Coordinates of C-alpha atoms in Angstrom, one line a residue:
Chain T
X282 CA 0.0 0.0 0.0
X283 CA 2.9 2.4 0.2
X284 CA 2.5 3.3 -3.3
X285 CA -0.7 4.8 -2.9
X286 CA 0.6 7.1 0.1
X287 CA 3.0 8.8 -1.8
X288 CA 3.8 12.5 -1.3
X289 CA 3.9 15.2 -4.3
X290 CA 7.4 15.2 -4.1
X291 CA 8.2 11.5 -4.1
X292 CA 6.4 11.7 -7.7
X293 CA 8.6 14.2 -9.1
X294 CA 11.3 12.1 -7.8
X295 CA 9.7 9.5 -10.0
X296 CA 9.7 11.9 -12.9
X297 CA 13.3 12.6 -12.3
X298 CA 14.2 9.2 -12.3
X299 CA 12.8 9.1 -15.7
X300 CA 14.0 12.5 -16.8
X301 CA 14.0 13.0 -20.2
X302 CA 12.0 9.5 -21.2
X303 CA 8.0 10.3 -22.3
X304 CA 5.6 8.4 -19.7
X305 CA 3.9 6.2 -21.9
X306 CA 1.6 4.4 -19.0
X307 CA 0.8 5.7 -15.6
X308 CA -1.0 3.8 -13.2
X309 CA -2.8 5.7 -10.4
X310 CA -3.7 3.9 -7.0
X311 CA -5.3 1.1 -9.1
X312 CA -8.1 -1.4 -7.6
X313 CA -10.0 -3.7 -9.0
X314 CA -12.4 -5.6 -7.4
X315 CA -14.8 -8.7 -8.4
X316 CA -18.2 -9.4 -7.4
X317 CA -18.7 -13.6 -7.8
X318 CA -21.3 -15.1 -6.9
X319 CA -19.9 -17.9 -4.7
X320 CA -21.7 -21.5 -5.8
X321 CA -19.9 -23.2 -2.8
X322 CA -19.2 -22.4 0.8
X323 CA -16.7 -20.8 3.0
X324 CA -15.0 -23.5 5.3
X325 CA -16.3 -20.8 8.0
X326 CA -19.3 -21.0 7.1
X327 CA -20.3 -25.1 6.8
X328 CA -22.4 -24.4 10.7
X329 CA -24.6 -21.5 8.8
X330 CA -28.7 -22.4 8.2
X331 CA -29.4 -22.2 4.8
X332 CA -31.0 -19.2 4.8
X333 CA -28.0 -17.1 6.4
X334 CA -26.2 -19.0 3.7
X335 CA -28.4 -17.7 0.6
X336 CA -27.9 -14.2 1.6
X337 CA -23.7 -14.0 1.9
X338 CA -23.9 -15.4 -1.8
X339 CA -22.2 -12.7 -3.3
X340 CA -18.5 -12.6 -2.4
X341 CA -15.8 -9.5 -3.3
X342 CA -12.5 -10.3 -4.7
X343 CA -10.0 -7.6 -4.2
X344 CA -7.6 -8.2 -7.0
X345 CA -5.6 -5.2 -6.8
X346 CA -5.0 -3.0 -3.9
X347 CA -4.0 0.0 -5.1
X348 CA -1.1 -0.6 -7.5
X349 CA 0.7 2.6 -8.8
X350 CA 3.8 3.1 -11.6
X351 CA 4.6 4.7 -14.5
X352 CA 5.8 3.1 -17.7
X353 CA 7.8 4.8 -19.8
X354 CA 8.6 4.9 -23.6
X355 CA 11.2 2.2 -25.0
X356 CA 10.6 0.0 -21.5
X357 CA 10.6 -3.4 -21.3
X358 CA 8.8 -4.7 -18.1
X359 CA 8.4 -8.2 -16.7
X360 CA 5.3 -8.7 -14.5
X361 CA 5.8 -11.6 -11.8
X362 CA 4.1 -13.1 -8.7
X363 CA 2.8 -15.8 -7.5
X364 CA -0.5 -17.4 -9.5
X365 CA -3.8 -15.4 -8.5
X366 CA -1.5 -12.4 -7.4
X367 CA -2.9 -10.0 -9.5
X368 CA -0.8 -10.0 -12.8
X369 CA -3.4 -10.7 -15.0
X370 CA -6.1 -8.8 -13.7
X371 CA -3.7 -5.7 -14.2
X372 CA -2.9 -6.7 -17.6
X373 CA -6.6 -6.6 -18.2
X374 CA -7.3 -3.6 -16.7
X375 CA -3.9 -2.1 -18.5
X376 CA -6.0 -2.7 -22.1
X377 CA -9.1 -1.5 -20.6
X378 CA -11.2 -4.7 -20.4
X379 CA -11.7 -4.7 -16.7
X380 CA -13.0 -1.6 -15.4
X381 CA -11.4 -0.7 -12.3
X382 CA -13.4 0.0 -8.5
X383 CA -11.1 2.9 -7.9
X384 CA -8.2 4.5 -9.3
X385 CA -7.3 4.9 -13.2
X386 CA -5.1 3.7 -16.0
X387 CA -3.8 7.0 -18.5
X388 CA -1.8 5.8 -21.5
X389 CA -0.9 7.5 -24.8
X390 CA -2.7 5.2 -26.9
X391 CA -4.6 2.2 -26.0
X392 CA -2.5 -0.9 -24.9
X393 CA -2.8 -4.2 -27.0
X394 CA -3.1 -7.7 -25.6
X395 CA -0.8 -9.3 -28.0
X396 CA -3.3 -12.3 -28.7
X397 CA -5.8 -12.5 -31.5
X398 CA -6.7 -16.3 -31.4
X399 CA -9.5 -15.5 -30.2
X400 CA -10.6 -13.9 -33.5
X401 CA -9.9 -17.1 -35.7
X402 CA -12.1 -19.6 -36.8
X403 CA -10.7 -23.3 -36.6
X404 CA -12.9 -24.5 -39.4
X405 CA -11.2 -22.2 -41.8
X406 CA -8.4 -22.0 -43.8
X407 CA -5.2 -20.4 -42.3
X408 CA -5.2 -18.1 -45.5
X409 CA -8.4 -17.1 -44.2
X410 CA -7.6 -16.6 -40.6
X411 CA -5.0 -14.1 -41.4
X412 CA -7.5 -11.8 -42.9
X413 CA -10.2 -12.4 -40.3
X414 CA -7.3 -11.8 -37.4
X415 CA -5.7 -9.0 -39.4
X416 CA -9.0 -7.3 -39.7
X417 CA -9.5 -8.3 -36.3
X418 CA -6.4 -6.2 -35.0
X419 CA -7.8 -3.2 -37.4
X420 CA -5.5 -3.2 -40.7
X421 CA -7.1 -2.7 -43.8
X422 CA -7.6 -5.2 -46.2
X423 CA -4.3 -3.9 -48.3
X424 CA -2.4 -3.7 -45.7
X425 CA -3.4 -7.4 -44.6
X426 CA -2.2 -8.4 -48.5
X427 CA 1.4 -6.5 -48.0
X428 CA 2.0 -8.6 -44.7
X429 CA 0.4 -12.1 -45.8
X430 CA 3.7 -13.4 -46.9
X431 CA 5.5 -12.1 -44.1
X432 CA 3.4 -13.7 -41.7
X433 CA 3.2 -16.9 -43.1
X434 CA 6.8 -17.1 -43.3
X435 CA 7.1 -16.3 -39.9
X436 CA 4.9 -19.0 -39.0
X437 CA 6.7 -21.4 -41.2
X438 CA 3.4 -22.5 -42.2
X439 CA 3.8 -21.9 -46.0
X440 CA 3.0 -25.5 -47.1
X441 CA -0.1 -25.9 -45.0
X442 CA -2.0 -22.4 -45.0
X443 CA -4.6 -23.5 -47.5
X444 CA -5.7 -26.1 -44.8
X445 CA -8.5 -25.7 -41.8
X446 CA -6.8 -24.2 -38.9
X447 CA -8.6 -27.2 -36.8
X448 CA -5.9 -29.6 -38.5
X449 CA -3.0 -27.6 -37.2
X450 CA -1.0 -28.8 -34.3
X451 CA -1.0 -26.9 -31.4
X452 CA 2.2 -25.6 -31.9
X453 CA 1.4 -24.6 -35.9
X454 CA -1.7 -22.8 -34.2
X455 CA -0.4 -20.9 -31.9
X456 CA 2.7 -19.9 -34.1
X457 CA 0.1 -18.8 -36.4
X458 CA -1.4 -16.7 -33.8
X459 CA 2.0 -15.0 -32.9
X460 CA 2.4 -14.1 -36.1
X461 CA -0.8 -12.4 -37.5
X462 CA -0.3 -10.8 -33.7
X463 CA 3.1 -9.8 -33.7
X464 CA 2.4 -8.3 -37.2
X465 CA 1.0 -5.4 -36.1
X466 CA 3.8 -2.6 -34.6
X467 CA 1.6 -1.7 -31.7
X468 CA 2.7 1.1 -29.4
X469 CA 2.5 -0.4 -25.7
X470 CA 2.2 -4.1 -25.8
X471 CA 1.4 -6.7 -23.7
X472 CA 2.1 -10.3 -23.9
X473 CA 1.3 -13.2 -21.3
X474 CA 3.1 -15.9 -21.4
X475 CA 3.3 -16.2 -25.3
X476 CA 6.6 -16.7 -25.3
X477 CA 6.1 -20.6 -23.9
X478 CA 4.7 -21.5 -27.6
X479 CA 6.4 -23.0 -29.9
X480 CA 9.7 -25.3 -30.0
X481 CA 13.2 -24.1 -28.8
X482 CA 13.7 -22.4 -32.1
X483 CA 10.7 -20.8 -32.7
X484 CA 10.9 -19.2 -28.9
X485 CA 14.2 -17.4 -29.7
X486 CA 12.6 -16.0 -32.7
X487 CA 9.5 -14.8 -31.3
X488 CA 11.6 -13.4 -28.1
X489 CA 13.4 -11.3 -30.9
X490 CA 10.6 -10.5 -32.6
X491 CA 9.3 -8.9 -29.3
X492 CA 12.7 -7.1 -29.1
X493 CA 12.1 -5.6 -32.4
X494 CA 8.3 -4.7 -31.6
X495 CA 10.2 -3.0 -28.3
X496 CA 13.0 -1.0 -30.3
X497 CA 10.8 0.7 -32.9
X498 CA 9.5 2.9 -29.9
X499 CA 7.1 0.5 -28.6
X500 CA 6.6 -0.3 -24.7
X501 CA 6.2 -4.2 -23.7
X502 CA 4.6 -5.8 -20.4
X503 CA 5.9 -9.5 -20.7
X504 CA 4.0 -11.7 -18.2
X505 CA 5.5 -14.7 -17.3
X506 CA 6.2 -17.0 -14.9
X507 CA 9.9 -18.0 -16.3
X508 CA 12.0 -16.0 -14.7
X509 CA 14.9 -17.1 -17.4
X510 CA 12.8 -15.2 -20.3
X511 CA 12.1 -12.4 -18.0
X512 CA 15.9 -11.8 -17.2
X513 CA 16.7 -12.1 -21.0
X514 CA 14.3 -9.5 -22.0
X515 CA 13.1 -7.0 -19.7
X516 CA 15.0 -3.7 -18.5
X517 CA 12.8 -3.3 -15.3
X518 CA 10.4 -6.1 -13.3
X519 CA 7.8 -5.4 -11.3
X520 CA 6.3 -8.3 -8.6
X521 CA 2.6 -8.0 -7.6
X522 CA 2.2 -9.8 -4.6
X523 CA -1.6 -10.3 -3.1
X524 CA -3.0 -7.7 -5.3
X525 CA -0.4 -5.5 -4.4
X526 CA 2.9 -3.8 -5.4
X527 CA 5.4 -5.8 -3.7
X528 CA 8.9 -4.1 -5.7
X529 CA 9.6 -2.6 -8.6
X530 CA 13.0 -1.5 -10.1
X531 CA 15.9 -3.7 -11.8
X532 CA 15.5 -7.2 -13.1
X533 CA 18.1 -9.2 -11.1
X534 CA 17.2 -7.5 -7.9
X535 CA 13.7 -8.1 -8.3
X536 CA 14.1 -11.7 -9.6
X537 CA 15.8 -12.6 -6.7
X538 CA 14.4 -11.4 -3.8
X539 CA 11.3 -12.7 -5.5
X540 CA 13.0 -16.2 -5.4
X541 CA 13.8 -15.8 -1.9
X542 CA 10.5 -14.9 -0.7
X543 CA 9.3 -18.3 -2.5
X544 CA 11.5 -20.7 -0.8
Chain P
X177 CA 1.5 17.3 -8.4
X178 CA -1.3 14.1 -8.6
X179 CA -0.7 10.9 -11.0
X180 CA -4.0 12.2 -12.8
X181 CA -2.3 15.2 -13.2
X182 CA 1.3 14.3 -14.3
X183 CA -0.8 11.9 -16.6
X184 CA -2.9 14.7 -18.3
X185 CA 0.7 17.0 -18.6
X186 CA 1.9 14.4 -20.5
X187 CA -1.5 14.0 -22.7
X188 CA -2.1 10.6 -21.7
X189 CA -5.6 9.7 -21.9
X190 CA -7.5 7.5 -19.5
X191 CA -8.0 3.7 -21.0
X192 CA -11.2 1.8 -21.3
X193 CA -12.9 5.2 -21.2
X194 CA -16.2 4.6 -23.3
X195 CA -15.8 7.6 -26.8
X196 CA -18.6 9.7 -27.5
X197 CA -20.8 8.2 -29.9
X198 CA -20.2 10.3 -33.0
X199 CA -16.6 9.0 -32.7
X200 CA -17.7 5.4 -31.7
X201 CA -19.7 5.0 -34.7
X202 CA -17.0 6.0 -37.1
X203 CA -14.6 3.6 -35.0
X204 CA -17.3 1.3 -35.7
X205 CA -17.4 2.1 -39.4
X206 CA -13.7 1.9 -39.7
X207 CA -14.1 -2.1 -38.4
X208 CA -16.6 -2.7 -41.2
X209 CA -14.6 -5.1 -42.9
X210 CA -13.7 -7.4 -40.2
X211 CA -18.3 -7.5 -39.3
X212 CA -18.2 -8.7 -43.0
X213 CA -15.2 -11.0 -43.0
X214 CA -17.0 -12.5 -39.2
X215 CA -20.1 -12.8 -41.1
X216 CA -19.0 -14.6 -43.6
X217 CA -15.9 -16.9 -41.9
X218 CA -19.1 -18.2 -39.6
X219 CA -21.4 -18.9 -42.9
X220 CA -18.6 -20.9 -44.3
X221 CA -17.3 -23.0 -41.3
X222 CA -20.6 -23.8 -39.8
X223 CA -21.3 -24.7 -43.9
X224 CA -18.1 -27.1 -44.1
X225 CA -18.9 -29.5 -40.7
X226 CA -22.9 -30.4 -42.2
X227 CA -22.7 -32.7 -45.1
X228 CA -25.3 -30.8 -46.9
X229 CA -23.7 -27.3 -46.0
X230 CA -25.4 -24.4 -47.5
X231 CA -28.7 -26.5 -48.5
X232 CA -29.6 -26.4 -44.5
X233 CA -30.2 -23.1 -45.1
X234 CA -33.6 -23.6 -46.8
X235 CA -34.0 -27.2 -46.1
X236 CA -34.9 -26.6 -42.4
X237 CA -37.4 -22.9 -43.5
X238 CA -39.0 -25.3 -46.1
X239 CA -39.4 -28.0 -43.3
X240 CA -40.9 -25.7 -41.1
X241 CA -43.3 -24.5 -44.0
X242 CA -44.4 -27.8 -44.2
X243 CA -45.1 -28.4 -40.8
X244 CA -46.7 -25.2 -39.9
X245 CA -49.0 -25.0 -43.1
X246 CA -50.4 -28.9 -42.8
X247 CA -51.1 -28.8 -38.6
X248 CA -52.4 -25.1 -39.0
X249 CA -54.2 -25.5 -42.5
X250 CA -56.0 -28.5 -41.0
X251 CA -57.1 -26.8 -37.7
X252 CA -57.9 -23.4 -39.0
X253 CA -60.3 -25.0 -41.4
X254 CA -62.3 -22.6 -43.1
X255 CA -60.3 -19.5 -41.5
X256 CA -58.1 -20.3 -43.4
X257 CA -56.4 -17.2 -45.8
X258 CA -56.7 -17.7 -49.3
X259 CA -53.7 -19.3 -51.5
X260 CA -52.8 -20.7 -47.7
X261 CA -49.4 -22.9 -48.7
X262 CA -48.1 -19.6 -50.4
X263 CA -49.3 -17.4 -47.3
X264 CA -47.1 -19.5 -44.8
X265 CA -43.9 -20.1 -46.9
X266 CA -43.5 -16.3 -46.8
X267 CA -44.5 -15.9 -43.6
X268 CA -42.4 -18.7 -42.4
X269 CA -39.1 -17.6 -44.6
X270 CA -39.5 -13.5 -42.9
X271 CA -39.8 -14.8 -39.7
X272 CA -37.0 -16.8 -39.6
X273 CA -34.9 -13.3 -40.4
X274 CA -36.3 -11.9 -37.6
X275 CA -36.0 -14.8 -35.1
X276 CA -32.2 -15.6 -36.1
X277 CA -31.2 -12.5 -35.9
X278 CA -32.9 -11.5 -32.3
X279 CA -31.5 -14.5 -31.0
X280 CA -28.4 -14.7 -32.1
X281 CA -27.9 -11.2 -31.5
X282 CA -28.3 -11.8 -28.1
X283 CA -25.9 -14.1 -28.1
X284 CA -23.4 -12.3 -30.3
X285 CA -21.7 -10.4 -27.0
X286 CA -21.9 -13.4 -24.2
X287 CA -21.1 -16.0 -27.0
X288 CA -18.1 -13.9 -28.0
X289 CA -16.3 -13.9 -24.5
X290 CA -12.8 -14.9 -25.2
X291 CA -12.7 -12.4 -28.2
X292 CA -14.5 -9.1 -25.8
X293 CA -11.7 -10.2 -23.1
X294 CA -8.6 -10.0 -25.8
X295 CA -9.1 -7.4 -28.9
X296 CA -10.3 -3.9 -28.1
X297 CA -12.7 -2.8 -30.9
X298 CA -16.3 -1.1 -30.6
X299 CA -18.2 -3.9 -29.5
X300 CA -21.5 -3.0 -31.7
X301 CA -19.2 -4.5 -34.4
X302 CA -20.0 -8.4 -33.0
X303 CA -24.1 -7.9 -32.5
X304 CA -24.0 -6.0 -36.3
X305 CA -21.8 -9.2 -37.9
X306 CA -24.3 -11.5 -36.7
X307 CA -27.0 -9.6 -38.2
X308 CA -24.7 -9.4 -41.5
X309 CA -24.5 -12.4 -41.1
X310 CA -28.3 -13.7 -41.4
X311 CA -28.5 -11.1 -44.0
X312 CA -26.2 -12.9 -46.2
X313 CA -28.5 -16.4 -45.6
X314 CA -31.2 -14.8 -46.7
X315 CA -30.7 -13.8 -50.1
X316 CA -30.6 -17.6 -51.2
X317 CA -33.7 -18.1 -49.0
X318 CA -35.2 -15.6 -50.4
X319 CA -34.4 -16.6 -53.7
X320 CA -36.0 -20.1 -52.7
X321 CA -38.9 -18.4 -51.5
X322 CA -39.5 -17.0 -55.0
X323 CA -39.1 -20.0 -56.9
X324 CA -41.9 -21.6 -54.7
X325 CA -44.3 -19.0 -54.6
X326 CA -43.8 -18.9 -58.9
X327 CA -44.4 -23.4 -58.5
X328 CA -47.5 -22.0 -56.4
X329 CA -48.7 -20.3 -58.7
X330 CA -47.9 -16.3 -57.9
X331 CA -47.4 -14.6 -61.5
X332 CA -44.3 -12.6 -61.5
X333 CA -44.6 -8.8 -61.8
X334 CA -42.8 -5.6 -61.3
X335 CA -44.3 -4.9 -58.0
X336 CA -41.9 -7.5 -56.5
X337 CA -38.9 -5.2 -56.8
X338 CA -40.4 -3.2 -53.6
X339 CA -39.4 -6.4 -51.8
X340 CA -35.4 -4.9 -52.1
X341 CA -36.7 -1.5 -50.0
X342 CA -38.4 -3.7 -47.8
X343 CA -35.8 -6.0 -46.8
X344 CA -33.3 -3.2 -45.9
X345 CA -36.2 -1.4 -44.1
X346 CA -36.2 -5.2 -41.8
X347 CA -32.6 -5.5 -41.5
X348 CA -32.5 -2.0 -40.1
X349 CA -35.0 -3.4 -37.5
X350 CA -33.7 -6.6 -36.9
X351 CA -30.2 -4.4 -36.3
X352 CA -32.3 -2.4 -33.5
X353 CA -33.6 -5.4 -32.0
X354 CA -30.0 -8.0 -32.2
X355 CA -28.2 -4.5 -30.5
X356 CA -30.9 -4.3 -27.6
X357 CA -30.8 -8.3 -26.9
X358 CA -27.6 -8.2 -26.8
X359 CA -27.2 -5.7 -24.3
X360 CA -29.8 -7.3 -22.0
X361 CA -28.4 -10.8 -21.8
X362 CA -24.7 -9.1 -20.8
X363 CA -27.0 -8.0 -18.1
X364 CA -29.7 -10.9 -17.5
X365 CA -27.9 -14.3 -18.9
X366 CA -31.1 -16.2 -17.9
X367 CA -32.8 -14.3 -21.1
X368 CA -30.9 -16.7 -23.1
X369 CA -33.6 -19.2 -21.6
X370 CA -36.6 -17.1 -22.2
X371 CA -35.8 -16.0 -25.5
X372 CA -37.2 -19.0 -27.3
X373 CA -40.4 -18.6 -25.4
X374 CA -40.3 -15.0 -26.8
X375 CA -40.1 -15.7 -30.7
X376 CA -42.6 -18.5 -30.3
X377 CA -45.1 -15.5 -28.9
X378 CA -44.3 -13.5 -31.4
X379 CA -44.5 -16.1 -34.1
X380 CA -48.0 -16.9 -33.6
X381 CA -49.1 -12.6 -32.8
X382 CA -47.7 -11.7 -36.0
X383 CA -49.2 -13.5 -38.1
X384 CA -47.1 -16.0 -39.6
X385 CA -50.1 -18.4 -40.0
X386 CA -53.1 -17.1 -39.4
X387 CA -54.9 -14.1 -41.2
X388 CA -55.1 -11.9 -37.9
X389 CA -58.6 -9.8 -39.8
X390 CA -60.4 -13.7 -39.7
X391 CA -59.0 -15.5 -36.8
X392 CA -60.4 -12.1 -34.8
X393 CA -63.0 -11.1 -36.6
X394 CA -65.6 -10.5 -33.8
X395 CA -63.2 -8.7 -32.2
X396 CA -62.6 -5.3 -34.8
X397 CA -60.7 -3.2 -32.0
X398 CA -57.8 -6.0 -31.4
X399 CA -57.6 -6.0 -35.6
X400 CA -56.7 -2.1 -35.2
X401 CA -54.0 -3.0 -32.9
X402 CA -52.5 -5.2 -34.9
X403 CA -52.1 -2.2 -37.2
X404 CA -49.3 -1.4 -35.0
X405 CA -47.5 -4.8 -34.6
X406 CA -44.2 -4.3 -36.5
X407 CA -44.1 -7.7 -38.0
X408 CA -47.7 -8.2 -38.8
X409 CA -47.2 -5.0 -40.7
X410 CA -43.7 -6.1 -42.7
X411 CA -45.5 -9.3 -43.0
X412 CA -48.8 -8.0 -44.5
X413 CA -46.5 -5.8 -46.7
X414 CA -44.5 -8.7 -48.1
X415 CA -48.0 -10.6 -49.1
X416 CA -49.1 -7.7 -50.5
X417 CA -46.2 -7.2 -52.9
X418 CA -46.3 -11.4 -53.7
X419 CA -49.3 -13.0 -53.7
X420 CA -51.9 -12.1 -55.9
X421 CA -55.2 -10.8 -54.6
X422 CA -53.4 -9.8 -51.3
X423 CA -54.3 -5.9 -50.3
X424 CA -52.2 -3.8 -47.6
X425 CA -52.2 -0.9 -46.6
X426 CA -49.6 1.5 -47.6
X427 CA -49.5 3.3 -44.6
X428 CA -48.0 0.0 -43.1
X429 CA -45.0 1.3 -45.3
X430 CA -44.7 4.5 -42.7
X431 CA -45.6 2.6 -39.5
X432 CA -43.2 -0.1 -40.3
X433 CA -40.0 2.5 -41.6
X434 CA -40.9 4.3 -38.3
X435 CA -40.6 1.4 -35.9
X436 CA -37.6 0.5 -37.9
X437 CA -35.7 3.9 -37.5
X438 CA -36.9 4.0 -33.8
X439 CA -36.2 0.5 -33.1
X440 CA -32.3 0.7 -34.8
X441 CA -31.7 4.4 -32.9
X442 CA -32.9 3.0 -30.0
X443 CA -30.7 -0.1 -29.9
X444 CA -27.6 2.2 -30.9
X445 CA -27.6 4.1 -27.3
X446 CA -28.6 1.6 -25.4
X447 CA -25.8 -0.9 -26.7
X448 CA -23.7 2.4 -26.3
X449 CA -23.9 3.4 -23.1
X450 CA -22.5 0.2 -22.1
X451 CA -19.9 -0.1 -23.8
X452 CA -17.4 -0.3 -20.9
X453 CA -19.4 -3.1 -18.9
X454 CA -18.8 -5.8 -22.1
X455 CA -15.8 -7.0 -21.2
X456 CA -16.0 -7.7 -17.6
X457 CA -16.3 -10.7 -16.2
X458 CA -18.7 -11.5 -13.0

């Protein structure tokens, strides 16, 4: 929570410390919070009558505690934590999908998920899915026919794209998907766990491919739980622990006291 | 100095903020292609797993026809409309525009979860692609539908041009209603359940079957109201153009475009104003 406590001053400081770099993405005493309704019960709560029972149905999750930071241009930052610490939910409410309870996310454009699977069809042909997901991710149909041949070679997919997606393997798939994604030079970016895809070759390519996206002026949030492609290709780490931020500053120092803290 | 106000100096704007709608409309616009490419991707995939594949499209109206006209010809007896099998195939092959498109429209934003929780794009594009979607279906079936009506003995004239107008005056209205049932079951998933119940009411008010002027004829004041009924009227309309001996009231022309524009402008701000709550999940 000390984030949120912050002085005037201690933000300049922040500013100073990034003197001269263009905030990109500044996160301001975020939280998020769920409403589920809870089909099972509480361990606490097994003695209740039923009726008592029916009316504590609807349970609050508070995902993020107030979470504050500023991102700035040319960054590269690794998210860790534990699972269900948060990570995801701020990823989510980075892009704008999850609305937050309190507290805002400004950016200078609108952050991408890097992930269009979503968007493709599996009975269709992989020719076809790289219009649907380039449309999808809001090129124009020209553009979509300058990059075709890029992304299928990318993919590696050359021989196969007339097929159905559906006879892909999984690894064909979701190399697909990283390529119609990665296509697209998006401005802040944001990719979880994407880099697990793929066979040892196609990881280093995709890991450079993210580099690239990350040199032409772009900013990338890399969420992932391997803390080897986390040290390979982020310049800062930030560790959300319980819905809070737990540290936030250089990669080795962060990585390892995260490491400690799980032993 | 504030975050807010570090974050405004530096003209950063505030994310998942919903756009006015003059700007979420052209947004919309600009996504045109990909409603059309959705569209038609789902036409051909859900085509390619059915051994008969685009035949289904009038196989299962023309069963329906069937159905409806022998049970309903038989019990209506001597209510009956006039030139009765030709009546209920065009009743039957409208209808089915309207019913796809209200329930799959309402299923176009809760159906679509994984793709609301990953791309951001104006989310009236999905409810619109479904709507595109049934559009595309029904030219064939419409086509069908003519081809039966000439083996039943309609003669062809110019008057059935004024069925072009009158389809794009229902697929405005069948946009209004897909964007308003969309919106509701984000908000009520248990309409998913009723909505069934809801086109079957609506199948047998509007007229699909039954010539509403007979079937109520000792009633006259519930014939007026039926004056009003926006598919009784695009229905009556259609058998005007069609069949021969069928007379409508032009007038339905005006009640019908007005319940359309109403309907569609309607559905546009109420899907609007929601536009942040789409993507959350709880």
């Amino acid at each position: 929570m000390a984030e949120s406590t912050k002085t005037g001053e201690e933000l300049i400081g922040i500013d100073a410390m990034g003197y001269g770099r263009k905030p990109v993405v500044v996160v301001d005493d975020l939280h998020v919070k769920y409403y589920v309704h809870a089909g099972g019960k509480k361990v606490k709560e097994a003695g209740r009558s039923l009726l008592q029972r029916g009316a504590g149905r609807v349970r609050t999750v508070h995902a993020l505690k107030g979470v504050s930071f500023t991102a700035y241009e040319n960054e590269s930052i690794g998210v860790i934590g534990a699972n269900g610490s948060g990570k995801s939910t701020l990823m989510r409410t980075l892009v704008g999908l999850t609305p937050p309870a309190q507290g805002a996310v400004y950016a200078s454009s609108r952050p991408n998920l890097l992930g269009v699977g979503a968007a493709l069809i599996p009975d269709l042909s992989g020719e076809k899915n790289i219009q649907l997901g380039g449309l999808a991710l809001g090129f124009s149909k020209q553009e979509i026919s300058e990059l075709r041949d890029d992304i299928v070679e990318f993919a590696e997919l050359e021989d196969f794209i007339d097929l159905p997606m559906r006879t892909y393997s999984s690894g064909m798939q979701a190399r697909l998907k990283f390529a119609i994604a990665a296509s697209k030079q998006h401005e802040i970016l944001i990719v979880d766990e994407a880099l697990a895809v793929g066979d040892q070759r196609f990881r280093e390519r995709s890991e450079a491919r993210i580099r690239e996206i990350r040199e032409n002026a772009g900013t990338v949030f890399l969420v992932s739980h391997s803390m080897k492609s986390i040290l390979d290709t982020c310049s800062r780490v930030i560790w959300i622990n319980k819905g809070v931020l737990e540290m936030d500053g250089d990669p080795k120092e962060v990585v390892k006291a995260y490491r400690e803290s799980r032993k | 100095m504030s975050l807010a106000e570090y974050a405004s100096e530096n003209r950063l704007h505030r994310v998942g903020a919903r756009p006015s709608l003059f700007r979420y409309l052209s947004e919309a616009w600009a996504r045109r292609d990909f409603a059309v490419a959705m569209a038609r991707g789902k036409i051909e995939a859900s085509n390619q797993r059915n051994r008969l594949g685009m035949l289904w499209i009038f196989i299962k109206p023309t069963l329906n026809a069937l159905m409806y006209g022998a049970i309903f010809g038989i019990l209506q007896g001597a209510n009956r409309p006039e030139n009765f099998p030709m009546y209920v195939v065009i009743g039957v092959f409208l209808f089915e525009f309207f019913a796809t498109s209200m329930n799959n429209g309402a299923k176009s934003i809760t159906g679509n979860g994984a793709l609301v929780q990953s791309l951001a794009f104006p989310r009236i594009t999905l409810p619109v692609s479904t709507v595109i979607q049934n559009l595309m279906t029904l030219v064939p079936m419409l086509a069908v539908m003519f081809i039966y009506i000439l083996i039943l003995g309609a003669p062809i004239s110019v008057e059935w041009l004024l069925i072009i107008p009158l389809v794009a005056i229902f697929t405005v209205f069948n946009l209004g209603v897909a964007l308003i049932a969309a919106r509701l079951t984000v908000h009520v998933r248990d309409l998913t359940q009723l909505l069934p119940l809801v086109t079957r009411i609506l199948f047998y008010t509007s007229g699909v079957l039954f010539a509403i002027d007979r079937i109520l004829k000792s009633h006259p004041w519930a014939v007026k109201f039926f004056d009003f009924h926006p598919l009784h009227e695009i229905l009556s309309i259609a058998r005007g153009i069609l069949m021969p001996g069928m007379d409508y009231d032009p007038i339905y022309w005006l009640y019908f475009s007005v319940w359309s524009v109403a309907v569609f402008l309607a559905g546009v701000l109420f899907f609007w104003v929601a536009e942040e709550r789409y993507g959350r999940v709880d």
